[in-house]
Short mmCIF file of C-alpha atoms and ligand atoms in Angstrom, two decimals:
data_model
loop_
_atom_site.label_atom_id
_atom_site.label_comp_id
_atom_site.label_asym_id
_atom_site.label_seq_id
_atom_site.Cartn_x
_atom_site.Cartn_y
_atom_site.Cartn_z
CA UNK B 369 21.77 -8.83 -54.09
CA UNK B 370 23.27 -5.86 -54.94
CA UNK B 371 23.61 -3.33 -51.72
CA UNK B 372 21.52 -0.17 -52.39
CA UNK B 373 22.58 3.46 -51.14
CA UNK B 374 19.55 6.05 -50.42
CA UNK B 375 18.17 7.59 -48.04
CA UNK B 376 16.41 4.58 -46.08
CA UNK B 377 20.13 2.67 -46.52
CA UNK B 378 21.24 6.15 -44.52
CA UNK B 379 18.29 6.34 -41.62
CA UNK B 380 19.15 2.54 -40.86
CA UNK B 381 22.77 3.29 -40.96
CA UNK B 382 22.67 6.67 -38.93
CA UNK B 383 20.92 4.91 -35.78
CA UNK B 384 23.03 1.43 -36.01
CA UNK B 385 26.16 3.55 -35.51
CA UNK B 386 24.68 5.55 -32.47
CA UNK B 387 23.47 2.59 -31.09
CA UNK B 388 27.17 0.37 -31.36
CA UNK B 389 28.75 3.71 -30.45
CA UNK B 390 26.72 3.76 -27.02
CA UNK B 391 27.47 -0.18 -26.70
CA UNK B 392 30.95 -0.29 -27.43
CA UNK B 393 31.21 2.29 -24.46
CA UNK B 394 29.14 0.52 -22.66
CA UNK B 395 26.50 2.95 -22.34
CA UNK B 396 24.10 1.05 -24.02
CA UNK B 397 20.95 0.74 -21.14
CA UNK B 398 17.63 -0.53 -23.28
CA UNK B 399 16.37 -3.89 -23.83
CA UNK B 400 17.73 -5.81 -21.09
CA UNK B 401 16.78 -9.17 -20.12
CA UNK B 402 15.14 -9.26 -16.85
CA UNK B 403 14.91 -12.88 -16.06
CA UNK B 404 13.04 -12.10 -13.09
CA UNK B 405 10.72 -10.30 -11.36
CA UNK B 406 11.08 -10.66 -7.40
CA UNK B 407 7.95 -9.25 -5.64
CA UNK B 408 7.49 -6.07 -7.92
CA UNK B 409 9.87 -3.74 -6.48
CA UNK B 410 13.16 -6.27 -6.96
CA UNK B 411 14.01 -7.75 -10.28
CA UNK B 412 16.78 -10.04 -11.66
CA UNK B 413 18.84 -8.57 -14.51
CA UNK B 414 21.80 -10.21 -16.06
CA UNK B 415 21.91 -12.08 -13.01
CA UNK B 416 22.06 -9.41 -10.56
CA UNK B 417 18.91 -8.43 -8.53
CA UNK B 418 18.13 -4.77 -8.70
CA UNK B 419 15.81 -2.43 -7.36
CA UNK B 420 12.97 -1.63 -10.14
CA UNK B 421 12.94 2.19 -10.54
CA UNK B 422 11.84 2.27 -14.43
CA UNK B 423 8.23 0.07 -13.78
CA UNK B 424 4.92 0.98 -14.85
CA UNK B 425 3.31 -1.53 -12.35
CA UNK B 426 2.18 1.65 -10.37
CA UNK B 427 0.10 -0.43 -7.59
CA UNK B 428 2.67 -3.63 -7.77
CA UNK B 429 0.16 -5.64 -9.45
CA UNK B 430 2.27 -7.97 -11.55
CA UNK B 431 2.11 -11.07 -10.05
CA UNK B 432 -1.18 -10.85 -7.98
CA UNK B 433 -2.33 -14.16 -7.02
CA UNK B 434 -6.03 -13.42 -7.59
CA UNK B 435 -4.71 -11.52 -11.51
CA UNK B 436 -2.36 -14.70 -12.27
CA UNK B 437 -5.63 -17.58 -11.28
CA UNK B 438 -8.01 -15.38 -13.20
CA UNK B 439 -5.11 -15.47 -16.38
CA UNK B 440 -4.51 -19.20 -15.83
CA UNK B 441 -8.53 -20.02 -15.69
CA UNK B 442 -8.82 -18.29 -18.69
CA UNK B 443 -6.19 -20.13 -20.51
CA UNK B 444 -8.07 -23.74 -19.62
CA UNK B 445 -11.59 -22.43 -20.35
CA UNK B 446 -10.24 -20.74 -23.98
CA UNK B 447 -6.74 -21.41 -24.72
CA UNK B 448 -4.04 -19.28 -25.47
CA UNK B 449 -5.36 -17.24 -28.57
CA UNK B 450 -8.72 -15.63 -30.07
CA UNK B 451 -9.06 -17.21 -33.51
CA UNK B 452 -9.73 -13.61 -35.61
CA UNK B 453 -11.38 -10.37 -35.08
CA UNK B 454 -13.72 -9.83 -32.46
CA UNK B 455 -16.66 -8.62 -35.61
CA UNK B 456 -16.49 -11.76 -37.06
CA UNK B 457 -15.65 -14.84 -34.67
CA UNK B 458 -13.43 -13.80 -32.59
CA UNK B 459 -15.29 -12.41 -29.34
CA UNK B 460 -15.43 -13.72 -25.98
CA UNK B 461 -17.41 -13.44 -23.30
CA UNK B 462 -14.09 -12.71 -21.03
CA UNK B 463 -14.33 -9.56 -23.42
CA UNK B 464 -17.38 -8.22 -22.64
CA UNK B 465 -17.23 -8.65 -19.75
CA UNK B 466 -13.79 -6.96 -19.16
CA UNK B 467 -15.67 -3.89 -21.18
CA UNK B 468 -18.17 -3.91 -18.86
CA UNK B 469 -15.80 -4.06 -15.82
CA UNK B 470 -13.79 -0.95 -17.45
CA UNK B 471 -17.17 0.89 -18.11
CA UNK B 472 -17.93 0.70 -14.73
CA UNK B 473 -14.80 1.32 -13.24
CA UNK B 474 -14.36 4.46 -15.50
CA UNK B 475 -18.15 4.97 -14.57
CA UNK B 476 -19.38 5.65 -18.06
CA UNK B 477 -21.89 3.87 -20.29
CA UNK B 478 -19.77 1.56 -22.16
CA UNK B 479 -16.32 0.54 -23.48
CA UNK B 480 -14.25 -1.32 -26.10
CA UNK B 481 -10.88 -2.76 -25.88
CA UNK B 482 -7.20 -3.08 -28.13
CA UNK B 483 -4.52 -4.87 -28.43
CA UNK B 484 -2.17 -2.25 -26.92
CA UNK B 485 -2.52 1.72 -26.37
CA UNK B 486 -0.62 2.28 -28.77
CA UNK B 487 -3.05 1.17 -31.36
CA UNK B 488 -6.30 2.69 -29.14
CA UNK B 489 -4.56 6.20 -30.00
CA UNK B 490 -3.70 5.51 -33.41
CA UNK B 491 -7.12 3.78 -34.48
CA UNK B 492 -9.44 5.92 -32.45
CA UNK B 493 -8.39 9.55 -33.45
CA UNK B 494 -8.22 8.91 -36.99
CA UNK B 495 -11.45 7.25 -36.64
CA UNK B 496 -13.31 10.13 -35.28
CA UNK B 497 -11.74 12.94 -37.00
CA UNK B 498 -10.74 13.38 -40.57
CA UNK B 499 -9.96 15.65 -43.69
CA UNK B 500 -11.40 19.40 -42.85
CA UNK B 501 -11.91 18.47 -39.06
CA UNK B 502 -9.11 19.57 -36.29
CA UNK B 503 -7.56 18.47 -33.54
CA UNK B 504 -5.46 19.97 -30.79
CA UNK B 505 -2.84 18.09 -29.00
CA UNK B 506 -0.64 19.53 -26.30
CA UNK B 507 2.96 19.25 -27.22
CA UNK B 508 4.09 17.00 -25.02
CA UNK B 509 1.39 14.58 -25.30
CA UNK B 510 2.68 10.68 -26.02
CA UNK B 511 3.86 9.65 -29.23
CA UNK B 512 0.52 7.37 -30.01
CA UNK B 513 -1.47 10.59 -29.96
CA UNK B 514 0.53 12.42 -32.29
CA UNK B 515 0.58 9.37 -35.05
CA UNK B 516 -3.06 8.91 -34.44
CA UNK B 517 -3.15 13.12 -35.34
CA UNK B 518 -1.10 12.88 -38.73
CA UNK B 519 -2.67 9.48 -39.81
CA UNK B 520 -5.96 11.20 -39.28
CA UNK B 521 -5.65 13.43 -41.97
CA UNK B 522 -7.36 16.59 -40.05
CA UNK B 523 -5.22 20.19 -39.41
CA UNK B 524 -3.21 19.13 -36.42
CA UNK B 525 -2.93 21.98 -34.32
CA UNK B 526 -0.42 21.79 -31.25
CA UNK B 527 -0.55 24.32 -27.99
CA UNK B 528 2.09 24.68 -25.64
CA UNK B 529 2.70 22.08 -23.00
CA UNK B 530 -0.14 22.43 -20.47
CA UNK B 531 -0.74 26.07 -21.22
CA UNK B 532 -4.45 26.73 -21.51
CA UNK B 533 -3.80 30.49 -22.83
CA UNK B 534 -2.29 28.45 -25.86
CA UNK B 535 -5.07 26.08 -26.35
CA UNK B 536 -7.66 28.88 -26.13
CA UNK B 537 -5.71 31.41 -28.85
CA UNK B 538 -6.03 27.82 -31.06
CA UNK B 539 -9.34 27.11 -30.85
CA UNK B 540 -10.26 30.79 -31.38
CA UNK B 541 -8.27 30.53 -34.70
CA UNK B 542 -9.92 27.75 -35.43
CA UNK B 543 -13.71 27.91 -37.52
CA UNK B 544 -16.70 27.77 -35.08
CA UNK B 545 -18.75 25.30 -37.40
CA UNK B 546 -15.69 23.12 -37.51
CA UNK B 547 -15.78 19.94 -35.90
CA UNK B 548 -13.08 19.83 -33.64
CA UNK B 549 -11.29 17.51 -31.26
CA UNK B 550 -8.85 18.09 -28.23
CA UNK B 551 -6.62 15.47 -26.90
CA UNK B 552 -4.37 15.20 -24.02
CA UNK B 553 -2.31 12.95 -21.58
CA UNK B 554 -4.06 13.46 -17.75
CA UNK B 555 -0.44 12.69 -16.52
CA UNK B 556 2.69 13.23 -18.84
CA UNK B 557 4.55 10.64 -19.72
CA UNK B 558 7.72 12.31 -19.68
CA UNK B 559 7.47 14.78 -17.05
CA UNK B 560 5.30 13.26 -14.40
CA UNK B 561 3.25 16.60 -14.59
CA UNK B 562 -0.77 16.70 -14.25
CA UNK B 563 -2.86 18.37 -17.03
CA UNK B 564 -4.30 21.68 -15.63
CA UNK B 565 -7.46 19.56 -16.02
CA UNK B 566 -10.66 22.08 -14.67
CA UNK B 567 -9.83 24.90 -17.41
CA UNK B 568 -9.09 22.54 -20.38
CA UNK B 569 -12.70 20.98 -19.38
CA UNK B 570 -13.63 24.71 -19.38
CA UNK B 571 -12.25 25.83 -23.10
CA UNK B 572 -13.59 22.39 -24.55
CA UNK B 573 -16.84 23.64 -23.26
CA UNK B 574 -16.70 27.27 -24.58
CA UNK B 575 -15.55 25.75 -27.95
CA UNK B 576 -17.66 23.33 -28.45
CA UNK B 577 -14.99 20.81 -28.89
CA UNK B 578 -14.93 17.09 -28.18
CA UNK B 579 -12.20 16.01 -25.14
CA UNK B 580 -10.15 13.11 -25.39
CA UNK B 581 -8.32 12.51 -22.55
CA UNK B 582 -5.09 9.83 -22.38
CA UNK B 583 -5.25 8.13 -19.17
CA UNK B 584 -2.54 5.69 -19.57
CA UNK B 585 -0.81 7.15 -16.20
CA UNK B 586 -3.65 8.42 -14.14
CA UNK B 587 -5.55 5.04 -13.88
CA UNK B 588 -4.15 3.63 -10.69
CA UNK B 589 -2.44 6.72 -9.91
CA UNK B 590 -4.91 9.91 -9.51
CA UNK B 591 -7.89 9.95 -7.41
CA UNK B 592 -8.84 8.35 -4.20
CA UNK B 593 -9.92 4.78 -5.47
CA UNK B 594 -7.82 5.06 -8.53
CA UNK B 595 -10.29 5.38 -11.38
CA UNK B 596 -7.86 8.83 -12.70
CA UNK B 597 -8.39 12.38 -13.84
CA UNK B 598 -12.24 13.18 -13.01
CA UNK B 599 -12.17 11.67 -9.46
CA UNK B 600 -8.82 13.87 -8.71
CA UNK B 601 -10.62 17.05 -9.51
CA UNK B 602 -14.02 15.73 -8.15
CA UNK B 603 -15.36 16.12 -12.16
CA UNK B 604 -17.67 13.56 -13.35
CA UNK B 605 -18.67 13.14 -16.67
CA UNK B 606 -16.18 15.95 -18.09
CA UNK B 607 -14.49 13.78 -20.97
CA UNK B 608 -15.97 12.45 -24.14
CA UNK B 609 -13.05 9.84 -25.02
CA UNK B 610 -11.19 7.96 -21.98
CA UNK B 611 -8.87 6.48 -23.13
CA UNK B 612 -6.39 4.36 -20.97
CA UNK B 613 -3.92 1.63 -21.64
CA UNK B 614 -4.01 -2.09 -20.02
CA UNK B 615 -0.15 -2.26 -19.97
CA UNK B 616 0.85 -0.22 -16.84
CA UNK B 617 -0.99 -0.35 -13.75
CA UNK B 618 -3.06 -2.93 -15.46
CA UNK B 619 -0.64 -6.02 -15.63
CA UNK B 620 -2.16 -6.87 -18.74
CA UNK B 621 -1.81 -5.91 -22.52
CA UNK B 622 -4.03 -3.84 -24.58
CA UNK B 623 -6.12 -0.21 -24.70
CA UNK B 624 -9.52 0.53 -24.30
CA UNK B 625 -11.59 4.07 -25.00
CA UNK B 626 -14.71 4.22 -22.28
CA UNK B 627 -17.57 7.00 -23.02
CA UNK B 628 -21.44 6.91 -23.82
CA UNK B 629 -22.95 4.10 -25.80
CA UNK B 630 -22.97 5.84 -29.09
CA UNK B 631 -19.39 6.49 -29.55
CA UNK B 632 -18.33 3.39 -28.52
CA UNK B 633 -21.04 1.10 -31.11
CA UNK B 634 -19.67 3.80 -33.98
CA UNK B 635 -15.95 2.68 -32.84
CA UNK B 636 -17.14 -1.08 -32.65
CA UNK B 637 -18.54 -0.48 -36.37
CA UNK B 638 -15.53 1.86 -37.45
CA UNK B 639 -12.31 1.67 -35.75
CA UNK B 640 -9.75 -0.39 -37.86
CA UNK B 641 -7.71 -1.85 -35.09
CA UNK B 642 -11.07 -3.18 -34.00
CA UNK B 643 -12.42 -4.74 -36.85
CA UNK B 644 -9.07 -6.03 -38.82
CA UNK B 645 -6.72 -6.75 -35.99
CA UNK B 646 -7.41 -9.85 -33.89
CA UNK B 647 -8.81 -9.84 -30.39
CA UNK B 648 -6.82 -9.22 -27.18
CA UNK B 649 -5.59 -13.10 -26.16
CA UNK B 650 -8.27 -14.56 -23.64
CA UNK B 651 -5.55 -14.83 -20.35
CA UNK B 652 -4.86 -10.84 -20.80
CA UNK B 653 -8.50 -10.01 -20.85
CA UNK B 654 -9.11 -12.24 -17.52
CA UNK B 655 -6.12 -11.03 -15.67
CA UNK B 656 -7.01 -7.27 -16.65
CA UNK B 657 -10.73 -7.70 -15.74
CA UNK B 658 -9.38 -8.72 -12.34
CA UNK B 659 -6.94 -6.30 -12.08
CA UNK B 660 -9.65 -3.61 -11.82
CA UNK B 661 -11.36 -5.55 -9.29
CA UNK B 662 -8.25 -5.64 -7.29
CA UNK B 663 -7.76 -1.52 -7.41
CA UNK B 664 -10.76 -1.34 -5.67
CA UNK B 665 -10.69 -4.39 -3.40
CA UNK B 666 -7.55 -3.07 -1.88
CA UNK B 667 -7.41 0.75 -1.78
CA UNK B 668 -4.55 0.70 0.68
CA UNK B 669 -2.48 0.03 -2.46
CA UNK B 670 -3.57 3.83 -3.88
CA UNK B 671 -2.37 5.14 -0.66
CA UNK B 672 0.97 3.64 -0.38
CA UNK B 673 1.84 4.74 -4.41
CA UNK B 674 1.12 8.44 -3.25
CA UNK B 675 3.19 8.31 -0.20
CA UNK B 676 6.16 6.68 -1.57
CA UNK B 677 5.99 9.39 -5.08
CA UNK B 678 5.57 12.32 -2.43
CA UNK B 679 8.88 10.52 -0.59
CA UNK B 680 10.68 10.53 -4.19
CA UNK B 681 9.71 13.64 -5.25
CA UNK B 682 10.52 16.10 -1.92
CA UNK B 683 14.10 13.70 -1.08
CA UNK B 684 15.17 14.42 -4.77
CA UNK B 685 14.91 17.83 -4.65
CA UNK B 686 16.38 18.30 -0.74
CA UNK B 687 19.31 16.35 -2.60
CA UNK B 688 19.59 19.13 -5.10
CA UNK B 689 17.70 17.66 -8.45
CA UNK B 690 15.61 19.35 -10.83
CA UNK B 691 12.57 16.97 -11.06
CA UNK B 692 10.10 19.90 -13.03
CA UNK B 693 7.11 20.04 -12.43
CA UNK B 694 6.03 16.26 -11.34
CA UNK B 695 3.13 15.72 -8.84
CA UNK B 696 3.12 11.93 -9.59
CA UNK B 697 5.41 8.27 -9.57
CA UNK B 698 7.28 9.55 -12.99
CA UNK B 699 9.98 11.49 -11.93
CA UNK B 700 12.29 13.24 -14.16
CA UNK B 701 15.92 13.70 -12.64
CA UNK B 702 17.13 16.48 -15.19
CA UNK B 703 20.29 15.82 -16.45
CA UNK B 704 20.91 18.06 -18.98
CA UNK B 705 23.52 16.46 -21.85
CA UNK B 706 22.76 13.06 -23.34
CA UNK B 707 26.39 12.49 -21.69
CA UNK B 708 25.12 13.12 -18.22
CA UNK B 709 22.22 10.88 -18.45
CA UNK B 710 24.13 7.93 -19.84
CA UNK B 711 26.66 8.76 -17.01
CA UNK B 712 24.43 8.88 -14.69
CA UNK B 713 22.67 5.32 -15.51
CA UNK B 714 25.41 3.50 -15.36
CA UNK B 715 26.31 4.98 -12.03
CA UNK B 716 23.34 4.12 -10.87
CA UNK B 717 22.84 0.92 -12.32
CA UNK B 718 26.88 -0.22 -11.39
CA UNK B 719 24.79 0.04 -7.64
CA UNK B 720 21.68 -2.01 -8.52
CA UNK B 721 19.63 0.69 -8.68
CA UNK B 722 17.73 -0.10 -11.88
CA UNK B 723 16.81 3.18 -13.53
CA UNK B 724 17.00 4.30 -17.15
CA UNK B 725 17.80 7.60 -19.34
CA UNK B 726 15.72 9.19 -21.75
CA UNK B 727 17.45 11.47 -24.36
CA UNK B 728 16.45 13.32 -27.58
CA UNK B 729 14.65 13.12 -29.28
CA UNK B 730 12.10 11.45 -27.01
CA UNK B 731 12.85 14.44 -25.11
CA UNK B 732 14.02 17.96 -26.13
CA UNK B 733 17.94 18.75 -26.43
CA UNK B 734 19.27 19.60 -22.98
CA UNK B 735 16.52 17.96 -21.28
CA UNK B 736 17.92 14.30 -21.42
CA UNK B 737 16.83 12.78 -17.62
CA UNK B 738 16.95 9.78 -15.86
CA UNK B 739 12.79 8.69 -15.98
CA UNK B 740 12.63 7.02 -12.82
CA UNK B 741 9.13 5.72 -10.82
CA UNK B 742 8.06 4.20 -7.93
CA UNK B 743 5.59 2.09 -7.47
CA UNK B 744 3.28 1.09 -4.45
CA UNK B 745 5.97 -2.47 -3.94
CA UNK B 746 8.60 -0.12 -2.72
CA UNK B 747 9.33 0.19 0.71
CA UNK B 748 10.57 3.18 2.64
CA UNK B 749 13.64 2.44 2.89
CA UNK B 750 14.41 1.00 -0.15
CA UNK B 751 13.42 4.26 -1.72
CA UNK B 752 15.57 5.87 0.80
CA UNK B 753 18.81 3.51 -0.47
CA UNK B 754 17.96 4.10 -4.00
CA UNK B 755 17.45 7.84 -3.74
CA UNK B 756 20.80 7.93 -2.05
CA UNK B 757 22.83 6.31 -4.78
CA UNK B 758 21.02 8.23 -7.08
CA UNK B 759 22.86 11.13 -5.27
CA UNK B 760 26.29 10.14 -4.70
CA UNK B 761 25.93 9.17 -8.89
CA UNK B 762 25.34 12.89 -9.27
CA UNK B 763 27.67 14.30 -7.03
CA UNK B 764 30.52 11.96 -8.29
CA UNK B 765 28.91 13.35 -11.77
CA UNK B 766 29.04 17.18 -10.56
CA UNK B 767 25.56 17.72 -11.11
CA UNK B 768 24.89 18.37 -7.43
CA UNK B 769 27.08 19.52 -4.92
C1 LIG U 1264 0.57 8.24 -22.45
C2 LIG U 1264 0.66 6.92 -23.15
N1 LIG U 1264 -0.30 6.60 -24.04
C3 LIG U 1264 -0.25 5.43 -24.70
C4 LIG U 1264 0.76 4.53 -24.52
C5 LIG U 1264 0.79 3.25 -25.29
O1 LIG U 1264 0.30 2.21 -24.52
P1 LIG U 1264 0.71 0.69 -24.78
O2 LIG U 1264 2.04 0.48 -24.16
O3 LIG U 1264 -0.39 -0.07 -24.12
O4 LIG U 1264 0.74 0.48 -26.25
C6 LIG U 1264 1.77 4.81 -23.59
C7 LIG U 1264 2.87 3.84 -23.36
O5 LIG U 1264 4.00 4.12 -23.19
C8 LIG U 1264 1.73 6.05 -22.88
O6 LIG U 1264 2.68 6.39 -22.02
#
C-alpha cells in the first residue's frame, strides 16, 4: 500500500518521535509492567520491588480478602462476562444490587453503573445537556468532563480553576431561562486541591443551575466514613449528579452517577454507554459492591490515608517543594521544565521509589510535576524513606537547596 502523507500521517509521527526520543534517553517512565503487587504499598517492577507512590488504591484495598472471595464467588455463580447490554439481557442481579449498595453509600435515591469513568463523564453530560443548553466546567476539571462537554453539543463555558468569582460572572452572562449545567472534580486530579465546595453549592443555587459533581478522588478520601464531598462540608443533598469512578479507591472497574430516582430511570432509558455498551463483567461488580462495604466496615482505614497525606504534604514542603495548593493523597512536587520532571523520576525511581511525571500538555507549560500519592498501605516510615530520596533527587537536581 502506498504510504500516505497528511496531517494524521504527521500527528502519529510527531508523538512516535517524542516518545523514542524520551526512550532512547531513557527517560521513558509510562506503561511499565508491574508483575506484582506486594501488600499495596510495595510492588514488583521489572523485577525490582518498589515503593508504590503513583496508586490510586487510596484505602489499600487491592487485594482485600473479603473484595477478592466476593470477585471469585461471582465468577462461579456467573462466569467471567455479561452476554450484552444490561436493557436487553445483559443485567444481573450482582448489578443491582451493587447500585443499590452505591445509592446508599452515596445516600441518595438511586444509581446506575459503567464500564469505566471515563465513559460515565462522556455518556452522562451529553446525555443531559444538548444544543442551546450550557455547561460550565472549571478549567482544570479531568479530561472525561471536558469530552463529555464538546460531544454534548451545548456552549461550553469554562471558569477559572476553583474561582467562584469566575463561575458567577459566567452564569450571569449566561440566559436565565437557559437550562444550564455545572460540573466539577470535588478533588483535582492534578493538583490534589479541594473544590471551594459551600459557594459553588451557593451560585448553583442562585442560578438555578443543575450540579454535577466528579467524585472520582473524594470517595474514600474526604469525609469521616469516606462517602466524599457532602460529608466533608457536613452538606447533604447539595449535588444533583454524583458521579464517581470504581477504578481508584474502588479496586474495581467502571463509573456510576448516584442522584434521585428520576434522573437516574431517564439515564437508564437514555445514556448511550448504558444501553449500547455491554455490562460491567460480573467479578468487578461483586468485588466493588464489597469494596463499599469494606470502607465502612473498617473506618480506621479513612484515618490512616489522612494521616499519612498530612505526613506527605507538611515533610515536602519543610524539604523545600512547591506542592500548590493540595489538602489531599495527590501531591504535586512542582518541577517546573519537562526536563526536571523526567530528571527527577528517574532519580527517584534509580532508588525504588516508584513515582511518575506529568508534563504538558496534561499539565500547563512550566508546571510539569512529579504526581505522587499515598495511600492508607504506607507506613510511617516508609513515607519517611521515600520522601527523603525524593529530596536528595532534587537537591542533586538543584531544585532545592
Ligand atoms: C477526575 C476523574 N474522573 C474520571 C476519571 C476516569 O475514570 P476511569 O479511570 O474509571 O475511566 C478519572 C481517571 O483518571 C479521574 O481522575
Amino acid at each position: 500500500m502506498e504510504k500516505i502523507n497528511d496531517a494524521i500521517t504527521e500527528r502519529i509521527q510527531a508523538m512516535n518521535a517524542r516518545v523514542n526520543m524520551l526512550k532512547s534517553a531513557d527517560l521513558y517512565f509510562y506503561n511499565q509492567p508491574i508483575t506484582e503487587l506486594r501488600g499495596g504499598a510495595r510492588v514488583l517492577v521489572n523485577g525490582r520491588e518498589m515503593g508504590m507512590y503513583a496508586s490510586y488504591s487510596y484505602l489499600g484495598l487491592v487485594g482485600h480478602p473479603k473484595i477478592n472471595a466476593a470477585a471469585r464467588d461471582a465468577i462461579d455463580r456467573f462466569g467471567t462476562g455479561t452476554h450484552g447490554v444490561r436493557t436487553l439481557a445483559g443485567s444481573l442481579t450482582l448489578h443491582s444490587e451493587l447500585e443499590e449498595t452505591i445509592s446508599e453509600f452515596k445516600q441518595t435515591e438511586a444509581a446506575i453503573t459503567y464500564t469505566s469513568g471515563y465513559a460515565t463523564n462522556l455518556t452522562v453530560v451529553s446525555t443531559l445537556v444538548g444544543r442551546g443548553d450550557y455547561v460550565i466546567s472549571d478549567k482544570l476539571n479531568h479530561a472525561s468532563i471536558v469530552d463529555g462537554c464538546l460531544m454534548s453539543g451545548a456552549k461550553f463555558v469554562r471558569f477559572r480553576h476553583n474561582d467562584m468569582e469566575s463561575l458567577e460572572q459566567r452564569l450571569q452572562q449566561i440566559p436565565s431561562e437557559s437550562a444550564k449545567m455545572v460540573i466539577a472534580d470535588s478533588v483535582f486530579s492534578m493538583d490534589g486541591d479541594i473544590v471551594d465546595f459551600p459557594k459553588m453549592v451557593e451560585i448553583c443555587r442562585k442560578y438555578n443551575a443543575w450540579l454535577m459533581i466528579d467524585e472520582a478522588h473524594s470517595v474514600g478520601v474526604l469525609g469521616k466514613s469516606g462517602r466524599g464531598i457532602e460529608e466533608h462540608f457536613n452538606m447533604p443533598g447539595s449535588i444533583d449528579i454524583k458521579m464517581g469512578t470504581l477504578s481508584k479507591t474502588i479496586p474495581s472497574v467502571g463509573g456510576y452517577v448516584a442522584g434521585k430516582k428520576d434522573l437516574i430511570e431517564y439515564l437508564r432509558h437514555a445514556s448511550r454507554a448504558y444501553i449500547f455498551s455491554a455490562a460491567l463483567p460480573p467479578a468487578q461488580a461483586a468485588a466493588a459492591k464489597a469494596a463499599f462495604e469494606v470502607i465502612l466496615e473498617e473506618p480506621w482505614r479513612v484515618e490512616k490515608l489522612n494521616q499519612n497525606a498530612s505526613q506527605f504534604i507538611t515533610g515536602l514542603k519543610e524539604r523545600g517543594f512547591d506542592t500548590l495548593y493540595t489538602q489531599t493523597a495527590i501531591v504535586p512536587v512542582i518541577c517546573g521544565t519537562d526536563e526536571i520532571a523526567f530528571s527527577m523520576t528517574s532519580a527517584a525511581q534509580h532508588q525504588d521509589v516508584f513515582v511518575l511525571p506529568v508534563v504538558s500538555p496534561a499539565v500547563p507549560p512550566g508546571l510539569a510535576r512529579l504526581r505522587a500519592t499515598v495511600t492508607a498501605a504506607h507506613e510511617t516510615d516508609e513515607i519517611e524513606h521515600a520522601m527523603d530520596v525524593i529530596y536528595q533527587a532534587g537537591k542533586q537536581i538543584g531544585l532545592v537547596n
